[in-house]
Amino acid sequence: MAPHFLIRGGRQLSGAVRVGGMKNAALPILFALLLVRDEVVLENLPPVTDIETTLQILCQMGAELTRISPTAIRINTKNADPDAVPLNLTTELRASAYLLGAGLGRFGRATTGLPGGCDFGARPLDQHFRLLEALGAVIAPEENLLCASAPGGLRGAKLRLDFPSVGATVNGILAAALAEGTTIISGAAREPHIVDLANFLNACGAQIAGAGTSTIRIDGVSRLHGTRYRIIPDMIEAGTYLCAVCGTGGGLRLDDICPAHLDPVLLPLRKMGAEIAVSESHLTAKRTGALYGTVLETAPYPGFPTDMQPQFAPLLCLSRGGGRIYERVWNSRFQYTAELERMGGRILPGKDFADFPGGDRLTGARVRATDLRGGAALVIAGLCAEGMTELYDIRHIERGYPQLVEKLTAIGAEIACGND
Ligand code: EPZ
């Protein structure tokens, strides 16, 4: 049995999409729950498999969970047990590395399996370790396991990251929130999900300032209390639908978005020919004229997001004039291009970039998702292609896109889930 998407391309998209909560904001907040021995209500959780896996990890550790709706939970980790971490589940996602910071903060120790997630070549954790060690942790990587302890307790420290790593910044905040004294992280990641984590913890009584800038100050507090919190909208899900409509032509309204987070994506879409009108919580986008090429270069926020570069690739294939994508965050994030080539895309690989001559005709083919966003790129390619695309290994896509088939069908796409 191999679940797959069947996509008949060539239909323009039109209608409205409600954007869900941001997976990469929800994951650190879910692990941060370990620091709060009290009841928390979380709203706008995206119903995707990475979130489900994380909830299972927390429940197997002893968290009490009530589902209020498909996107809201009530949860209390007061009885969580650090020795009950289901190691087999932690290897399924990258965010399980957040168990280190959260476990150290709550229990003074943590164990997790080697974090999994999308394969972009080497995904080191050295910046996470530097931060946690500066706070007093001892990390002992064993075969297939990461063990951390803080024999003398965690104490505030000052540290500059070599690269604004999202994960290391999250782990530093988690470990420092309940540590003794003040922690200052400079060279920190500035992504909206870092701000969301700080806002959540502050709503629970933490003292975190500067999130969203490259210097974050955390004054440790002795305890955190429960709260009700709504996760921010997913800028990557929103950007993915914008690329889809820019590729197929037509017009779309996106509801429940945070427009400021989308600026780095709207800029290139406008250059490529999309007409976009933004208001406070929604936007409309249409493309009725030609699709033009452009050059994209990924960078940490507020630069153009690496998590959006694959979705632009089919557009560059179809565009007049083509373009280039420089990948500056990950050293291996072009695996999906081999699949796009099966659909007729011409892509010329370089050292840390890919060239797209443009003017291609995409045709349906049997392809597979190599990773989450690469899979989304192939969905977009399928929607723009002539004929039928069969897209396999969709488990990667289901990690991050809630109700993709339903949402696309509602805006006129011909897409179904098959199982053979
Ligand atoms: C987060 O991964 C996201 N994942 C990724 O999104 C995203 O691509 C990435 O940030 C960059 O924006 C989650 O939030 C769960 P990083 P993360 O640490 O935290 C190097 C998606 O599609 N680095 O900012 O793992 C690293 O090798 C996923 O939703 C070190 O050298 O990313 C990379 O080159 C895929 N040492 C760069 O930093 C370290 O200790 C960025 O990594 C840590 C990272």
mmCIF file with all atom_site columns, C-alpha atoms in Angstrom, residues 208-285:
data_model
loop_
_atom_site.group_PDB
_atom_site.id
_atom_site.type_symbol
_atom_site.label_atom_id
_atom_site.label_alt_id
_atom_site.label_comp_id
_atom_site.label_asym_id
_atom_site.label_entity_id
_atom_site.label_seq_id
_atom_site.pdbx_PDB_ins_code
_atom_site.Cartn_x
_atom_site.Cartn_y
_atom_site.Cartn_z
_atom_site.occupancy
_atom_site.B_iso_or_equiv
_atom_site.pdbx_formal_charge
_atom_site.auth_seq_id
_atom_site.auth_comp_id
_atom_site.auth_asym_id
_atom_site.auth_atom_id
_atom_site.pdbx_PDB_model_num
ATOM 1  C CA . ILE A 1 208 ? 12.318 37.162 27.821  1.00 0.00 ? 208 ILE A CA 1
ATOM 2  C CA . ALA A 1 209 ? 13.172 40.364 25.934  1.00 0.00 ? 209 ALA A CA 1
ATOM 3  C CA . GLY A 1 210 ? 14.525 41.042 22.469  1.00 0.00 ? 210 GLY A CA 1
ATOM 4  C CA . ALA A 1 211 ? 13.018 38.051 20.608  1.00 0.00 ? 211 ALA A CA 1
ATOM 5  C CA . GLY A 1 212 ? 12.830 39.053 16.939  1.00 0.00 ? 212 GLY A CA 1
ATOM 6  C CA . THR A 1 213 ? 16.167 40.886 17.213  1.00 0.00 ? 213 THR A CA 1
ATOM 7  C CA . SER A 1 214 ? 19.565 39.232 17.175  1.00 0.00 ? 214 SER A CA 1
ATOM 8  C CA . THR A 1 215 ? 20.110 39.752 20.924  1.00 0.00 ? 215 THR A CA 1
ATOM 9  C CA . ILE A 1 216 ? 17.772 37.964 23.294  1.00 0.00 ? 216 ILE A CA 1
ATOM 10 C CA . ARG A 1 217 ? 17.871 38.478 27.053  1.00 0.00 ? 217 ARG A CA 1
ATOM 11 C CA . ILE A 1 218 ? 16.330 35.886 29.337  1.00 0.00 ? 218 ILE A CA 1
ATOM 12 C CA . ASP A 1 219 ? 16.048 36.592 33.047  1.00 0.00 ? 219 ASP A CA 1
ATOM 13 C CA . GLY A 1 220 ? 15.412 33.226 34.654  1.00 0.00 ? 220 GLY A CA 1
ATOM 14 C CA . VAL A 1 221 ? 12.283 32.892 36.803  1.00 0.00 ? 221 VAL A CA 1
ATOM 15 C CA . SER A 1 222 ? 11.570 30.232 39.433  1.00 0.00 ? 222 SER A CA 1
ATOM 16 C CA . ARG A 1 223 ? 8.295  28.957 37.992  1.00 0.00 ? 223 ARG A CA 1
ATOM 17 C CA . LEU A 1 224 ? 5.899  29.315 35.076  1.00 0.00 ? 224 LEU A CA 1
ATOM 18 C CA . HIS A 1 225 ? 2.100  29.264 35.221  1.00 0.00 ? 225 HIS A CA 1
ATOM 19 C CA . GLY A 1 226 ? -0.597 28.083 32.833  1.00 0.00 ? 226 GLY A CA 1
ATOM 20 C CA . THR A 1 227 ? -2.126 30.193 30.083  1.00 0.00 ? 227 THR A CA 1
ATOM 21 C CA . ARG A 1 228 ? -4.266 30.147 26.953  1.00 0.00 ? 228 ARG A CA 1
ATOM 22 C CA . TYR A 1 229 ? -2.285 30.853 23.791  1.00 0.00 ? 229 TYR A CA 1
ATOM 23 C CA . ARG A 1 230 ? -2.932 31.030 20.040  1.00 0.00 ? 230 ARG A CA 1
ATOM 24 C CA . ILE A 1 231 ? -0.149 29.922 17.647  1.00 0.00 ? 231 ILE A CA 1
ATOM 25 C CA . ILE A 1 232 ? 0.748  32.387 14.846  1.00 0.00 ? 232 ILE A CA 1
ATOM 26 C CA . PRO A 1 233 ? -0.320 31.696 11.239  1.00 0.00 ? 233 PRO A CA 1
ATOM 27 C CA . ASP A 1 234 ? 2.023  29.639 9.074   1.00 0.00 ? 234 ASP A CA 1
ATOM 28 C CA . MET A 1 235 ? 3.860  31.943 6.686   1.00 0.00 ? 235 MET A CA 1
ATOM 29 C CA . ILE A 1 236 ? 5.280  28.948 4.787   1.00 0.00 ? 236 ILE A CA 1
ATOM 30 C CA . GLU A 1 237 ? 1.872  27.367 4.219   1.00 0.00 ? 237 GLU A CA 1
ATOM 31 C CA . ALA A 1 238 ? 0.595  30.776 3.055   1.00 0.00 ? 238 ALA A CA 1
ATOM 32 C CA . GLY A 1 239 ? 3.597  31.227 0.755   1.00 0.00 ? 239 GLY A CA 1
ATOM 33 C CA . THR A 1 240 ? 3.062  27.758 -0.714  1.00 0.00 ? 240 THR A CA 1
ATOM 34 C CA . TYR A 1 241 ? -0.542 28.587 -1.763  1.00 0.00 ? 241 TYR A CA 1
ATOM 35 C CA . LEU A 1 242 ? 0.688  31.884 -3.214  1.00 0.00 ? 242 LEU A CA 1
ATOM 36 C CA . CYS A 1 243 ? 3.240  30.032 -5.346  1.00 0.00 ? 243 CYS A CA 1
ATOM 37 C CA . ALA A 1 244 ? 0.514  27.600 -6.443  1.00 0.00 ? 244 ALA A CA 1
ATOM 38 C CA . VAL A 1 245 ? -1.773 30.368 -7.731  1.00 0.00 ? 245 VAL A CA 1
ATOM 39 C CA . CYS A 1 246 ? 1.130  32.232 -9.256  1.00 0.00 ? 246 CYS A CA 1
ATOM 40 C CA . GLY A 1 247 ? 1.967  29.048 -11.176 1.00 0.00 ? 247 GLY A CA 1
ATOM 41 C CA . THR A 1 248 ? -1.512 28.052 -12.332 1.00 0.00 ? 248 THR A CA 1
ATOM 42 C CA . GLY A 1 249 ? -2.865 31.575 -12.846 1.00 0.00 ? 249 GLY A CA 1
ATOM 43 C CA . GLY A 1 250 ? -6.166 32.645 -11.323 1.00 0.00 ? 250 GLY A CA 1
ATOM 44 C CA . GLY A 1 251 ? -6.869 34.442 -8.063  1.00 0.00 ? 251 GLY A CA 1
ATOM 45 C CA . LEU A 1 252 ? -6.804 33.535 -4.384  1.00 0.00 ? 252 LEU A CA 1
ATOM 46 C CA . ARG A 1 253 ? -7.735 35.054 -1.064  1.00 0.00 ? 253 ARG A CA 1
ATOM 47 C CA . LEU A 1 254 ? -5.713 33.947 1.971   1.00 0.00 ? 254 LEU A CA 1
ATOM 48 C CA . ASP A 1 255 ? -7.391 34.363 5.357   1.00 0.00 ? 255 ASP A CA 1
ATOM 49 C CA . ASP A 1 256 ? -5.831 34.279 8.842   1.00 0.00 ? 256 ASP A CA 1
ATOM 50 C CA . ILE A 1 257 ? -2.364 35.425 7.908   1.00 0.00 ? 257 ILE A CA 1
ATOM 51 C CA . CYS A 1 258 ? 0.190  37.759 9.408   1.00 0.00 ? 258 CYS A CA 1
ATOM 52 C CA . PRO A 1 259 ? 1.088  39.915 6.372   1.00 0.00 ? 259 PRO A CA 1
ATOM 53 C CA . ALA A 1 260 ? 4.337  41.309 7.832   1.00 0.00 ? 260 ALA A CA 1
ATOM 54 C CA . HIS A 1 261 ? 5.805  37.774 7.992   1.00 0.00 ? 261 HIS A CA 1
ATOM 55 C CA . LEU A 1 262 ? 5.103  37.313 4.286   1.00 0.00 ? 262 LEU A CA 1
ATOM 56 C CA . ASP A 1 263 ? 7.074  40.327 2.999   1.00 0.00 ? 263 ASP A CA 1
ATOM 57 C CA . PRO A 1 264 ? 10.184 38.301 2.017   1.00 0.00 ? 264 PRO A CA 1
ATOM 58 C CA . VAL A 1 265 ? 7.962  36.042 -0.133  1.00 0.00 ? 265 VAL A CA 1
ATOM 59 C CA . LEU A 1 266 ? 5.662  38.714 -1.598  1.00 0.00 ? 266 LEU A CA 1
ATOM 60 C CA . LEU A 1 267 ? 8.591  40.665 -3.029  1.00 0.00 ? 267 LEU A CA 1
ATOM 61 C CA . PRO A 1 268 ? 9.765  37.967 -5.488  1.00 0.00 ? 268 PRO A CA 1
ATOM 62 C CA . LEU A 1 269 ? 6.179  36.918 -6.310  1.00 0.00 ? 269 LEU A CA 1
ATOM 63 C CA . ARG A 1 270 ? 5.397  40.493 -7.365  1.00 0.00 ? 270 ARG A CA 1
ATOM 64 C CA . LYS A 1 271 ? 8.566  40.583 -9.483  1.00 0.00 ? 271 LYS A CA 1
ATOM 65 C CA . MET A 1 272 ? 7.372  37.397 -11.176 1.00 0.00 ? 272 MET A CA 1
ATOM 66 C CA . GLY A 1 273 ? 4.052  38.945 -12.175 1.00 0.00 ? 273 GLY A CA 1
ATOM 67 C CA . ALA A 1 274 ? 1.660  38.382 -9.253  1.00 0.00 ? 274 ALA A CA 1
ATOM 68 C CA . GLU A 1 275 ? -0.673 41.207 -8.236  1.00 0.00 ? 275 GLU A CA 1
ATOM 69 C CA . ILE A 1 276 ? -1.032 41.122 -4.473  1.00 0.00 ? 276 ILE A CA 1
ATOM 70 C CA . ALA A 1 277 ? -3.196 43.323 -2.240  1.00 0.00 ? 277 ALA A CA 1
ATOM 71 C CA . VAL A 1 278 ? -2.578 43.071 1.484   1.00 0.00 ? 278 VAL A CA 1
ATOM 72 C CA . SER A 1 279 ? -4.881 44.056 4.345   1.00 0.00 ? 279 SER A CA 1
ATOM 73 C CA . GLU A 1 280 ? -4.609 43.480 8.092   1.00 0.00 ? 280 GLU A CA 1
ATOM 74 C CA . SER A 1 281 ? -5.352 39.745 8.312   1.00 0.00 ? 281 SER A CA 1
ATOM 75 C CA . HIS A 1 282 ? -5.873 38.622 4.739   1.00 0.00 ? 282 HIS A CA 1
ATOM 76 C CA . LEU A 1 283 ? -4.528 39.152 1.255   1.00 0.00 ? 283 LEU A CA 1
ATOM 77 C CA . THR A 1 284 ? -5.609 38.594 -2.306  1.00 0.00 ? 284 THR A CA 1
ATOM 78 C CA . ALA A 1 285 ? -3.247 37.443 -5.020  1.00 0.00 ? 285 ALA A CA 1
#
